[in-house]
Structures are given as C-alpha cells and as structure tokens.
Amino acid sequence: MEVLVRRKPTMLAIISDIHSNVEALTAVLADIANRQITQIICLGDLVGYGPDPKECLDMVLKHATVTLMGNHDYAVLFEPNKFNIGAESACYWTRQQLEDEPDPARRNDRWDYLGRLAIKHVMSGKDMGLGELAFVHGSPRRPINEYIFPDDVYNNPNKVQGLFERFGHLCFVGHTHVPGVFLDTPDFYSPDEMEGVFEINPTRKALINVGSVGQPRDRDNRAGYVIVDGKTVQFIRVPYDIDTVIKKVLEIPELDDYLGTRLKEGR
Ligand SMILES: [Fe+2]
C-alpha cells in the first residue's frame, strides 16, 4: 500500500531582540502558536536591558530551532563593546542573575547555550521556492555588531549596496530594532509603507530587518516579528502587558528606569 505523506508547507517565524522582556516574548510565542509555523529562528539579543533574562533564555532554548549571537548576548558572556552606561549596567546585572541561579544544572545549561550560539546561519530556501537564506544579528559583513539603519540608504548608500554582495537571496537581520526591507537600489521600506506585507521577488535580493520583540524602536510599542512563506514576509505586531515590565524595571536598581519607560513609547 502506498502511503502519501503530505508535509506541512514551510513557514518560518523569525524573532529577534527579546532583551529579557518575558511579557513580550510570551505574547509573541502565543501568536506564533496560533499559526501554521514550522520553525522559529531567533536572531539574538535574548538578554540585556530587561528584567527577566533567565526566563527568556529558557523559552528561546525550548522553542527556537536556530538561535544566533547578538551583541548583548556576547556582552554578557564576554564583555560589553561600546555600550552606554545603562546598557553596561544591565549587562553586568544580567550576568549576575545567571550566576546566581541556585540549580547548577540549569545555570550550566544557560551558559552553555549562550556560549554555543552561532554568529550566522545559512540555509536553502528551496522548499519555499526561494534562493539561499541568510540570518545574522547585525549585518552580513559583521554579524554581531554592525548596524544597518534606514538612513544609511541616503547617508551611506555604498555601505548598503556592499552588503548585498554578501548573501544569496534574502538576508534577515535585527539589531537596530527598526523593522523594514532594504533593496539594493538602495531603498528602505517600512512595514507601514508596504501595509505590513513584503512581496518576495524570486529573482531580486532583499535584506529584511525583522524588528524587535522586547524593545521596538519604531514608535509602535507592540512586540514585533516576521513570518516568511514562499511568497511574502509579513510584519506582525502583538500587544503585550508593557506596564508589568515597566514596574519590574523600576523595582531593580541596576536597571535604568528609562529601560522601562521607553517601552511605552516604542523607542
Ligand atoms: Fe538589540
């Protein structure tokens, strides 16, 4: 007897920049669970800034099939690089939280997980009818630390165009916390300009910033992530309980109050 196995069509959820915001991450994972997602990819910055590093690490460890190293993950593991005073203080506080875990097995699991994060992931998009897909935290040139800002298309067009030589078809990044799509013209399109949906051109490269789960900076305070199928990249926004996060931040002296209050404004 012939058995027909019908595989679920591949649909990726790509999340980034969670920054120890467990309320935002919980809301995003619940939203993902309501869709036909086959794989969750995380572009890094699991920790830093927010009040719940351990919980966020545990949730990403459980749900994401690929997780990459962000500059804040790197900072907690090794040392902060060009961090402002608030970010640096949050980094050392986060490190202490991980160190203070009383259960040695859990403590080691988390440090091991952070220590094993790759800086880049490349995979074939063939089963979605796409070319090669690349994933990094910052940029395809300097995966952990380079920022690609929307203004770069005016201020530094050569930089943006140079990045397009470094990936196959689509490249997904985080790091700036500003979602949108770069084309090689160079151009930048915010999700609003595309009504939240980017139509993938099968023969044209695009560099896509997936935005931030835990600290959006595009003046929309809802948690952000993207869904990719063979045809589109959808920019999703999910409301979450911001006031609870602010309250937690205000109660932790090592976390600058602004790390809480900025969440309300989405910046
Ligand atoms: Fe970040």
mmCIF file of N, CA and C in Angstrom, residues 28-121:
data_model
loop_
_atom_site.group_PDB
_atom_site.id
_atom_site.type_symbol
_atom_site.label_atom_id
_atom_site.label_comp_id
_atom_site.label_asym_id
_atom_site.label_seq_id
_atom_site.Cartn_x
_atom_site.Cartn_y
_atom_site.Cartn_z
ATOM 1 N N VAL A 28 4.325 36.940 21.904
ATOM 2 C CA VAL A 28 4.736 36.574 20.539
ATOM 3 C C VAL A 28 4.666 35.059 20.334
ATOM 4 N N LEU A 29 5.115 34.289 21.323
ATOM 5 C CA LEU A 29 5.066 32.824 21.176
ATOM 6 C C LEU A 29 3.629 32.322 21.125
ATOM 7 N N ALA A 30 2.739 32.993 21.848
ATOM 8 C CA ALA A 30 1.316 32.613 21.793
ATOM 9 C C ALA A 30 0.744 32.916 20.409
ATOM 10 N N ASP A 31 1.142 34.045 19.840
ATOM 11 C CA ASP A 31 0.693 34.410 18.491
ATOM 12 C C ASP A 31 1.216 33.398 17.464
ATOM 13 N N ILE A 32 2.479 33.008 17.629
ATOM 14 C CA ILE A 32 3.089 32.029 16.719
ATOM 15 C C ILE A 32 2.366 30.681 16.817
ATOM 16 N N ALA A 33 1.994 30.306 18.047
ATOM 17 C CA ALA A 33 1.339 29.008 18.261
ATOM 18 C C ALA A 33 -0.014 28.921 17.564
ATOM 19 N N ASN A 34 -0.626 30.073 17.269
ATOM 20 C CA ASN A 34 -1.926 30.098 16.592
ATOM 21 C C ASN A 34 -1.808 30.036 15.077
ATOM 22 N N ARG A 35 -0.589 29.926 14.569
ATOM 23 C CA ARG A 35 -0.384 29.902 13.125
ATOM 24 C C ARG A 35 0.301 28.596 12.734
ATOM 25 N N GLN A 36 0.386 28.357 11.447
ATOM 26 C CA GLN A 36 0.973 27.097 10.961
ATOM 27 C C GLN A 36 2.490 27.241 10.799
ATOM 28 N N ILE A 37 3.162 27.641 11.857
ATOM 29 C CA ILE A 37 4.609 27.868 11.777
ATOM 30 C C ILE A 37 5.351 26.536 11.919
ATOM 31 N N THR A 38 6.335 26.309 11.038
ATOM 32 C CA THR A 38 7.090 25.056 11.109
ATOM 33 C C THR A 38 8.415 25.222 11.846
ATOM 34 N N GLN A 39 8.930 26.447 11.924
ATOM 35 C CA GLN A 39 10.240 26.644 12.535
ATOM 36 C C GLN A 39 10.357 28.080 13.058
ATOM 37 N N ILE A 40 10.928 28.226 14.257
ATOM 38 C CA ILE A 40 11.199 29.556 14.809
ATOM 39 C C ILE A 40 12.706 29.787 14.804
ATOM 40 N N ILE A 41 13.123 30.897 14.204
ATOM 41 C CA ILE A 41 14.535 31.262 14.165
ATOM 42 C C ILE A 41 14.698 32.550 14.962
ATOM 43 N N CYS A 42 15.701 32.579 15.850
ATOM 44 C CA CYS A 42 15.918 33.756 16.697
ATOM 45 C C CYS A 42 17.259 34.401 16.340
ATOM 46 N N LEU A 43 17.229 35.697 16.051
ATOM 47 C CA LEU A 43 18.432 36.395 15.591
ATOM 48 C C LEU A 43 19.257 37.034 16.716
ATOM 49 N N GLY A 44 18.984 36.667 17.946
ATOM 50 C CA GLY A 44 19.873 37.102 19.028
ATOM 51 C C GLY A 44 19.407 38.296 19.824
ATOM 52 N N ASP A 45 20.259 38.702 20.785
ATOM 53 C CA ASP A 45 19.902 39.638 21.840
ATOM 54 C C ASP A 45 18.708 39.106 22.638
ATOM 55 N N LEU A 46 18.922 37.915 23.182
ATOM 56 C CA LEU A 46 17.919 37.314 24.057
ATOM 57 C C LEU A 46 17.852 38.107 25.358
ATOM 58 N N VAL A 47 19.017 38.594 25.790
ATOM 59 C CA VAL A 47 19.118 39.244 27.101
ATOM 60 C C VAL A 47 19.611 40.686 26.952
ATOM 61 N N GLY A 48 19.816 41.332 28.100
ATOM 62 C CA GLY A 48 20.249 42.734 28.107
ATOM 63 C C GLY A 48 19.036 43.641 28.168
ATOM 64 N N TYR A 49 19.119 44.729 28.935
ATOM 65 C CA TYR A 49 18.073 45.741 29.119
ATOM 66 C C TYR A 49 16.950 45.336 30.090
ATOM 67 N N GLY A 50 16.317 44.200 29.867
ATOM 68 C CA GLY A 50 15.068 43.891 30.580
ATOM 69 C C GLY A 50 15.250 43.075 31.845
ATOM 70 N N PRO A 51 14.114 42.820 32.558
ATOM 71 C CA PRO A 51 14.171 42.239 33.894
ATOM 72 C C PRO A 51 14.150 40.710 33.985
ATOM 73 N N ASP A 52 13.930 39.977 32.883
ATOM 74 C CA ASP A 52 13.758 38.518 33.001
ATOM 75 C C ASP A 52 14.683 37.710 32.075
ATOM 76 N N PRO A 53 15.984 37.817 32.270
ATOM 77 C CA PRO A 53 16.909 37.116 31.366
ATOM 78 C C PRO A 53 16.781 35.590 31.421
ATOM 79 N N LYS A 54 16.649 35.030 32.619
ATOM 80 C CA LYS A 54 16.638 33.561 32.735
ATOM 81 C C LYS A 54 15.413 32.976 32.031
ATOM 82 N N GLU A 55 14.268 33.594 32.277
ATOM 83 C CA GLU A 55 13.020 33.094 31.694
ATOM 84 C C GLU A 55 13.077 33.173 30.161
ATOM 85 N N CYS A 56 13.616 34.284 29.652
ATOM 86 C CA CYS A 56 13.680 34.446 28.192
ATOM 87 C C CYS A 56 14.636 33.426 27.570
ATOM 88 N N LEU A 57 15.778 33.228 28.207
ATOM 89 C CA LEU A 57 16.713 32.211 27.700
ATOM 90 C C LEU A 57 16.041 30.839 27.651
ATOM 91 N N ASP A 58 15.354 30.476 28.730
ATOM 92 C CA ASP A 58 14.716 29.156 28.789
ATOM 93 C C ASP A 58 13.658 28.998 27.697
ATOM 94 N N MET A 59 12.911 30.058 27.439
ATOM 95 C CA MET A 59 11.841 29.961 26.431
ATOM 96 C C MET A 59 12.407 29.868 25.017
ATOM 97 N N VAL A 60 13.437 30.638 24.735
ATOM 98 C CA VAL A 60 14.023 30.570 23.391
ATOM 99 C C VAL A 60 14.684 29.211 23.187
ATOM 100 N N LEU A 61 15.396 28.747 24.232
ATOM 101 C CA LEU A 61 16.039 27.437 24.177
ATOM 102 C C LEU A 61 15.014 26.353 23.825
ATOM 103 N N LYS A 62 13.819 26.486 24.391
ATOM 104 C CA LYS A 62 12.776 25.480 24.193
ATOM 105 C C LYS A 62 12.120 25.570 22.807
ATOM 106 N N HIS A 63 11.936 26.783 22.303
ATOM 107 C CA HIS A 63 11.096 26.942 21.117
ATOM 108 C C HIS A 63 11.840 27.176 19.799
ATOM 109 N N ALA A 64 13.014 27.799 19.848
ATOM 110 C CA ALA A 64 13.679 28.143 18.590
ATOM 111 C C ALA A 64 14.550 26.984 18.108
ATOM 112 N N THR A 65 14.541 26.729 16.812
ATOM 113 C CA THR A 65 15.397 25.659 16.273
ATOM 114 C C THR A 65 16.786 26.194 15.951
ATOM 115 N N VAL A 66 16.875 27.503 15.674
ATOM 116 C CA VAL A 66 18.168 28.144 15.427
ATOM 117 C C VAL A 66 18.174 29.438 16.233
ATOM 118 N N THR A 67 19.255 29.683 16.975
ATOM 119 C CA THR A 67 19.402 30.957 17.690
ATOM 120 C C THR A 67 20.805 31.493 17.459
ATOM 121 N N LEU A 68 20.889 32.762 17.145
ATOM 122 C CA LEU A 68 22.183 33.375 16.830
ATOM 123 C C LEU A 68 22.631 34.309 17.946
ATOM 124 N N MET A 69 23.905 34.661 17.902
ATOM 125 C CA MET A 69 24.520 35.509 18.919
ATOM 126 C C MET A 69 24.290 36.986 18.591
ATOM 127 N N GLY A 70 23.733 37.734 19.560
ATOM 128 C CA GLY A 70 23.614 39.176 19.421
ATOM 129 C C GLY A 70 24.695 39.869 20.236
ATOM 130 N N ASN A 71 24.832 41.170 20.060
ATOM 131 C CA ASN A 71 25.889 41.892 20.780
ATOM 132 C C ASN A 71 25.659 41.907 22.295
ATOM 133 N N HIS A 72 24.396 41.861 22.740
ATOM 134 C CA HIS A 72 24.146 41.822 24.182
ATOM 135 C C HIS A 72 24.409 40.436 24.771
ATOM 136 N N ASP A 73 24.135 39.379 23.992
ATOM 137 C CA ASP A 73 24.469 38.020 24.443
ATOM 138 C C ASP A 73 25.986 37.910 24.576
ATOM 139 N N TYR A 74 26.676 38.432 23.586
ATOM 140 C CA TYR A 74 28.143 38.443 23.576
ATOM 141 C C TYR A 74 28.675 39.220 24.798
ATOM 142 N N ALA A 75 28.042 40.359 25.083
ATOM 143 C CA ALA A 75 28.488 41.215 26.189
ATOM 144 C C ALA A 75 28.339 40.508 27.534
ATOM 145 N N VAL A 76 27.238 39.772 27.703
ATOM 146 C CA VAL A 76 27.021 39.067 28.969
ATOM 147 C C VAL A 76 28.025 37.920 29.115
ATOM 148 N N LEU A 77 28.337 37.269 28.007
ATOM 149 C CA LEU A 77 29.304 36.161 28.012
ATOM 150 C C LEU A 77 30.731 36.655 28.200
ATOM 151 N N PHE A 78 31.109 37.691 27.445
ATOM 152 C CA PHE A 78 32.497 38.144 27.414
ATOM 153 C C PHE A 78 32.632 39.551 28.005
ATOM 154 N N GLU A 79 32.429 40.583 27.172
ATOM 155 C CA GLU A 79 32.488 41.945 27.704
ATOM 156 C C GLU A 79 31.710 42.881 26.790
ATOM 157 N N PRO A 80 31.108 43.939 27.374
ATOM 158 C CA PRO A 80 30.361 44.886 26.549
ATOM 159 C C PRO A 80 31.290 45.705 25.649
ATOM 160 N N ASN A 81 30.817 45.956 24.441
ATOM 161 C CA ASN A 81 31.615 46.667 23.440
ATOM 162 C C ASN A 81 30.861 47.938 23.055
ATOM 163 N N LYS A 82 31.394 49.099 23.423
ATOM 164 C CA LYS A 82 30.782 50.399 23.115
ATOM 165 C C LYS A 82 29.343 50.508 23.635
ATOM 166 N N PHE A 83 29.111 50.020 24.845
ATOM 167 C CA PHE A 83 27.779 50.132 25.449
ATOM 168 C C PHE A 83 27.672 51.455 26.204
ATOM 169 N N ASN A 84 26.475 52.053 26.197
ATOM 170 C CA ASN A 84 26.271 53.214 27.065
ATOM 171 C C ASN A 84 26.129 52.715 28.513
ATOM 172 N N ILE A 85 26.110 53.654 29.440
ATOM 173 C CA ILE A 85 26.190 53.290 30.851
ATOM 174 C C ILE A 85 25.003 52.429 31.295
ATOM 175 N N GLY A 86 23.804 52.744 30.780
ATOM 176 C CA GLY A 86 22.607 51.968 31.138
ATOM 177 C C GLY A 86 22.683 50.545 30.619
ATOM 178 N N ALA A 87 23.149 50.402 29.389
ATOM 179 C CA ALA A 87 23.259 49.072 28.776
ATOM 180 C C ALA A 87 24.328 48.254 29.484
ATOM 181 N N GLU A 88 25.420 48.929 29.865
ATOM 182 C CA GLU A 88 26.514 48.223 30.532
ATOM 183 C C GLU A 88 26.082 47.723 31.914
ATOM 184 N N SER A 89 25.395 48.590 32.649
ATOM 185 C CA SER A 89 24.910 48.199 33.971
ATOM 186 C C SER A 89 23.935 47.020 33.856
ATOM 187 N N ALA A 90 23.040 47.071 32.873
ATOM 188 C CA ALA A 90 22.087 45.978 32.642
ATOM 189 C C ALA A 90 22.826 44.685 32.297
ATOM 190 N N CYS A 91 23.905 44.810 31.553
ATOM 191 C CA CYS A 91 24.703 43.651 31.149
ATOM 192 C C CYS A 91 25.296 42.955 32.373
ATOM 193 N N TYR A 92 25.907 43.732 33.272
ATOM 194 C CA TYR A 92 26.523 43.124 34.458
ATOM 195 C C TYR A 92 25.471 42.564 35.405
ATOM 196 N N TRP A 93 24.332 43.239 35.498
ATOM 197 C CA TRP A 93 23.233 42.723 36.318
ATOM 198 C C TRP A 93 22.738 41.381 35.759
ATOM 199 N N THR A 94 22.605 41.323 34.421
ATOM 200 C CA THR A 94 22.150 40.088 33.760
ATOM 201 C C THR A 94 23.125 38.942 34.042
ATOM 202 N N ARG A 95 24.415 39.227 33.930
ATOM 203 C CA ARG A 95 25.425 38.200 34.187
ATOM 204 C C ARG A 95 25.278 37.658 35.619
ATOM 205 N N GLN A 96 25.039 38.563 36.559
ATOM 206 C CA GLN A 96 24.881 38.156 37.958
ATOM 207 C C GLN A 96 23.637 37.285 38.150
ATOM 208 N N GLN A 97 22.556 37.645 37.450
ATOM 209 C CA GLN A 97 21.331 36.829 37.533
ATOM 210 C C GLN A 97 21.614 35.398 37.098
ATOM 211 N N LEU A 98 22.353 35.248 36.010
ATOM 212 C CA LEU A 98 22.648 33.901 35.501
ATOM 213 C C LEU A 98 23.575 33.156 36.469
ATOM 214 N N GLU A 99 24.506 33.895 37.059
ATOM 215 C CA GLU A 99 25.437 33.299 38.023
ATOM 216 C C GLU A 99 24.729 32.876 39.308
ATOM 217 N N ASP A 100 23.718 33.652 39.712
ATOM 218 C CA ASP A 100 23.038 33.409 40.994
ATOM 219 C C ASP A 100 22.006 32.284 40.931
ATOM 220 N N GLU A 101 21.793 31.698 39.756
ATOM 221 C CA GLU A 101 20.861 30.574 39.662
ATOM 222 C C GLU A 101 21.310 29.466 40.626
ATOM 223 N N PRO A 102 20.416 29.074 41.566
ATOM 224 C CA PRO A 102 20.845 28.096 42.568
ATOM 225 C C PRO A 102 21.032 26.671 42.025
ATOM 226 N N ASP A 103 20.301 26.318 40.976
ATOM 227 C CA ASP A 103 20.403 24.957 40.434
ATOM 228 C C ASP A 103 21.584 24.892 39.455
ATOM 229 N N PRO A 104 22.648 24.155 39.798
ATOM 230 C CA PRO A 104 23.849 24.171 38.941
ATOM 231 C C PRO A 104 23.588 23.655 37.525
ATOM 232 N N ALA A 105 22.680 22.674 37.382
ATOM 233 C CA ALA A 105 22.410 22.132 36.042
ATOM 234 C C ALA A 105 21.768 23.200 35.155
ATOM 235 N N ARG A 106 20.810 23.909 35.732
ATOM 236 C CA ARG A 106 20.140 24.962 34.947
ATOM 237 C C ARG A 106 21.101 26.091 34.619
ATOM 238 N N ARG A 107 21.930 26.433 35.636
ATOM 239 C CA ARG A 107 22.909 27.504 35.415
ATOM 240 C C ARG A 107 23.842 27.141 34.260
ATOM 241 N N ASN A 108 24.348 25.879 34.280
ATOM 242 C CA ASN A 108 25.259 25.447 33.216
ATOM 243 C C ASN A 108 24.572 25.380 31.859
ATOM 244 N N ASP A 109 23.321 24.902 31.852
ATOM 245 C CA ASP A 109 22.574 24.821 30.580
ATOM 246 C C ASP A 109 22.496 26.196 29.914
ATOM 247 N N ARG A 110 22.197 27.197 30.712
ATOM 248 C CA ARG A 110 22.043 28.546 30.138
ATOM 249 C C ARG A 110 23.374 29.093 29.632
ATOM 250 N N TRP A 111 24.424 28.938 30.426
ATOM 251 C CA TRP A 111 25.738 29.434 29.967
ATOM 252 C C TRP A 111 26.209 28.677 28.727
ATOM 253 N N ASP A 112 25.968 27.344 28.732
ATOM 254 C CA ASP A 112 26.350 26.531 27.560
ATOM 255 C C ASP A 112 25.619 27.010 26.316
ATOM 256 N N TYR A 113 24.330 27.251 26.498
ATOM 257 C CA TYR A 113 23.501 27.679 25.365
ATOM 258 C C TYR A 113 24.025 29.006 24.804
ATOM 259 N N LEU A 114 24.268 29.975 25.687
ATOM 260 C CA LEU A 114 24.812 31.266 25.242
ATOM 261 C C LEU A 114 26.154 31.073 24.542
ATOM 262 N N GLY A 115 26.972 30.216 25.135
ATOM 263 C CA GLY A 115 28.326 30.018 24.597
ATOM 264 C C GLY A 115 28.347 29.319 23.254
ATOM 265 N N ARG A 116 27.301 28.578 22.942
ATOM 266 C CA ARG A 116 27.273 27.824 21.680
ATOM 267 C C ARG A 116 26.541 28.556 20.554
ATOM 268 N N LEU A 117 26.038 29.756 20.805
ATOM 269 C CA LEU A 117 25.290 30.458 19.756
ATOM 270 C C LEU A 117 26.189 30.749 18.554
ATOM 271 N N ALA A 118 25.673 30.440 17.367
ATOM 272 C CA ALA A 118 26.421 30.727 16.139
ATOM 273 C C ALA A 118 26.263 32.204 15.799
ATOM 274 N N ILE A 119 27.153 32.737 14.974
ATOM 275 C CA ILE A 119 27.016 34.149 14.598
ATOM 276 C C ILE A 119 26.296 34.312 13.256
ATOM 277 N N LYS A 120 26.129 33.195 12.535
ATOM 278 C CA LYS A 120 25.469 33.278 11.230
ATOM 279 C C LYS A 120 24.828 31.937 10.914
ATOM 280 N N HIS A 121 23.687 31.979 10.242
ATOM 281 C CA HIS A 121 23.041 30.745 9.796
ATOM 282 C C HIS A 121 22.659 30.922 8.332
#
